[in-house]
Amino acid sequence: MTALSTLPAWQTMLSQAAQLKHIDLRQAFASDPGRAERYSLKACGILLDYAKNHIDDAALANLFALARATGLEAKRTQLFAGAPINATEGRAVLHTALRAPAGSVIEVDGVNVVPQVQDVLARMARFADKVRNGQWLGLDGRTITDIVNIGIGGSDLGPFMACEALKDFGSPHLNLHFISTVDGWQLATVLEKLDPATTLFIVASKTFTTQETLTNARAARQWLVNALGVEAAVAKHFVAVSTNAEAVSAFGIDTANMFGFWNWVGGRYSLWSAIGLPILLYIGEANFRALLAGAHAMDQHFQAAPLEQNLPVILALLGIFYINGMGAATQLVSPYNQPLHRLPAYLQQLDMESNGKSVRLDGKQVDYHTGPVIWGEPGINGQHAYYQLLHQGTELVPIDFIGVLDNPKSSIEHNTILLANFLAQTEALMCGKHEAEVRAELKAQGLTGDVLEQLVPHKVFGGNRPSNTLLLDQLTPSSLGSLIALYEHKVFVQGAIWGINSYDQWGVELGKQLARTIEAELRDPAINGVHDASTNRLIDYVRKALNQKQKC
Ligand code: G6Q
C-alpha cells in the first residue's frame, strides 16, 4: 500500500493548503465573478454551494488528482460490487443493496442478496400495514397506539433521527418512543406513561447480545407480563429485529415475529434494513420506499458522476483539505430545520465510528490525521450559544450549513427569518468585519477617541471562515434518503483516501470488556480486580453508594 503522504498530490495539497489558508475570500469573489456559479452543484434535489471555501481551481484539480491517485474509483467499484472491503471482519459493505431496486443483482459469495432484501422489506411492509390499519391487535384485542424501539448505537440513532425528521409524514395514530441507554430512568420515564395493552416493543439489535438493549428488553418484557398477566402477551407485544435468530428465540420472541438482516449491513448503516422498522411503521410503506429511492438516487449519482461533479466526493475532499492541509480538528453540522435536530448526533456516529481510526488497512500507523470530531445541533440555537467561537475564536471549524426551502408547518414569517439567519451566518463567517468598517460603524454611532479605540479590536471579525451550504427544496422521505446517503458516501471517500477501514469499530470493545469486570466487582465486594489506584478508589466509592442504596 503506497503511503498516502508520499504521493505527489498529497504534498501538493499540503503546500496549496498552506497558501490558501490565508486567502482573502472576499477578494476571491471580487476578482472572480464566476466563482459562486463554478463552485456550486445540484444533484438529487440537493444544492451544494462550496464557493465559501479556501479553494481555487488549482487546489480543486489537485484534490481530484489525489482521489484518483489513491484509487478511489476502483474502491468505489469494490464497495458497490460487494467485495469484502471490511477486511478486519471479512465482510462486504452493502447498505447500498438495501435500497437497490427489486430486480437488481448484487452478489455476496455468489448469492444475489437483492431477493432476500426485498422479501424482508415486503414482510416489514405487511406487518406495518397491519399495525397502522389496526389489524394487529394487542392481547386484549385493542389496537396499538405506542411503539417503543429498544436499541442502541446504530440500532437507535438512524431510526430515531429519521422518525423525528419525517414527523410530518408520520401516522397521527402512533406515538414513537426510543429507548437506548441503560440508565433505567429513560425506560421508566417512558413506561410510566404507556398502557401495556396498546404498546408494541421492537427489540432492535444486530447481534442480540448488546447488554444495554437486552437489559432494557428484559425489563420491558417483565413490565408487560406483570401488567397483562400472561407470558402469551409477549407474542402480541414484542417483535425483534436482528441477524441472530437463535438469540431472539432464546429471549422468548417467536422468530415468526422477527425481521432479519445480514452481517454485511453495518450497524451505523442499517436504517435502510429491518432496523428501519420503526420508520416504516411510522411513515408507511410508500414513504419508506421513497426514503430508499432517495438514497438509491444518491448511490447512482455517486457511482456515475465524474469526480469533479460528484457531491459526496467534493464534500469529502474539502474535508480532507481542512483536516490534513489546515489542521481542522472538528467539523460542525448546522441544520437550520428543526425536524433535522437529530442529524448531527446521527452523523457523529456515522463519521466518527467509521473514520476515527489511526491504523491503515495494511496494519501500519497513519502519519496524518483522519476523521474529525463531528458536532452540532440546530443552527439557530447555536447562534445564541457557541457561534461566538466560530466567528471570533481561535479554532478553524469548517461548517456544513443545511437548510430546507419549503417548511410547510412553519409560517412564511418564521421561515423567512430562519432562512435569513441561515444565509447571514454563511456570509458573516466568510466576510467578517474589517477594522475600517468597525471604525466607521462606531463613528456613525457617535463614538470617538479612546472609547472608540478600545472597542475596535473587540468588534473586528476576521472572516475567511469556511462553510458549505446545502439546500434541500423540501424535507421529504426521498430528500432525507439522498441527504443521508450523501454523508455515507462522503465518509467512504475520506476513509478510502486515508486507506483505513471505515466499517469496523474495534475501538468500542475495550470499554465494554472492562465494564463487565467492574460490574462483577460492584456486585460482589469480595471481588477485587487489578486496576490503577484512581479506578480502584472510584470503584470503592461507587460500590459503597450502591450497597447503601440496597440496604435502604
Ligand atoms: C454501529 C456499531 C454500534 C452498534 C451498537 C448496537 O455501527 O456497531 O453502534 O450498532 O453497538 O449493536 P447491536 O445492534 O448489535 O445491539
Short mmCIF file of C-alpha atoms in Angstrom, two decimals, residues 28 49 52 76 129 169 194 310 317 329 354 411 440 451:
data_model
loop_
_atom_site.label_atom_id
_atom_site.label_comp_id
_atom_site.label_asym_id
_atom_site.label_seq_id
_atom_site.Cartn_x
_atom_site.Cartn_y
_atom_site.Cartn_z
CA ALA A 28 -11.51 35.90 -4.25
CA ASP A 49 -22.65 25.81 -2.69
CA LYS A 52 -17.08 29.96 0.53
CA ARG A 76 -15.96 2.63 -5.15
CA ASP A 129 -49.79 -2.20 7.38
CA PHE A 169 -45.25 12.09 7.30
CA LEU A 194 -47.82 3.89 28.48
CA ASN A 310 -19.80 14.43 -7.54
CA LEU A 317 -12.14 16.31 -0.49
CA ALA A 329 -9.86 19.02 14.18
CA SER A 354 -16.28 4.97 10.70
CA SER A 411 -45.36 30.31 8.61
CA ALA A 440 -16.75 53.70 10.52
CA VAL A 451 -13.76 54.80 23.85
#
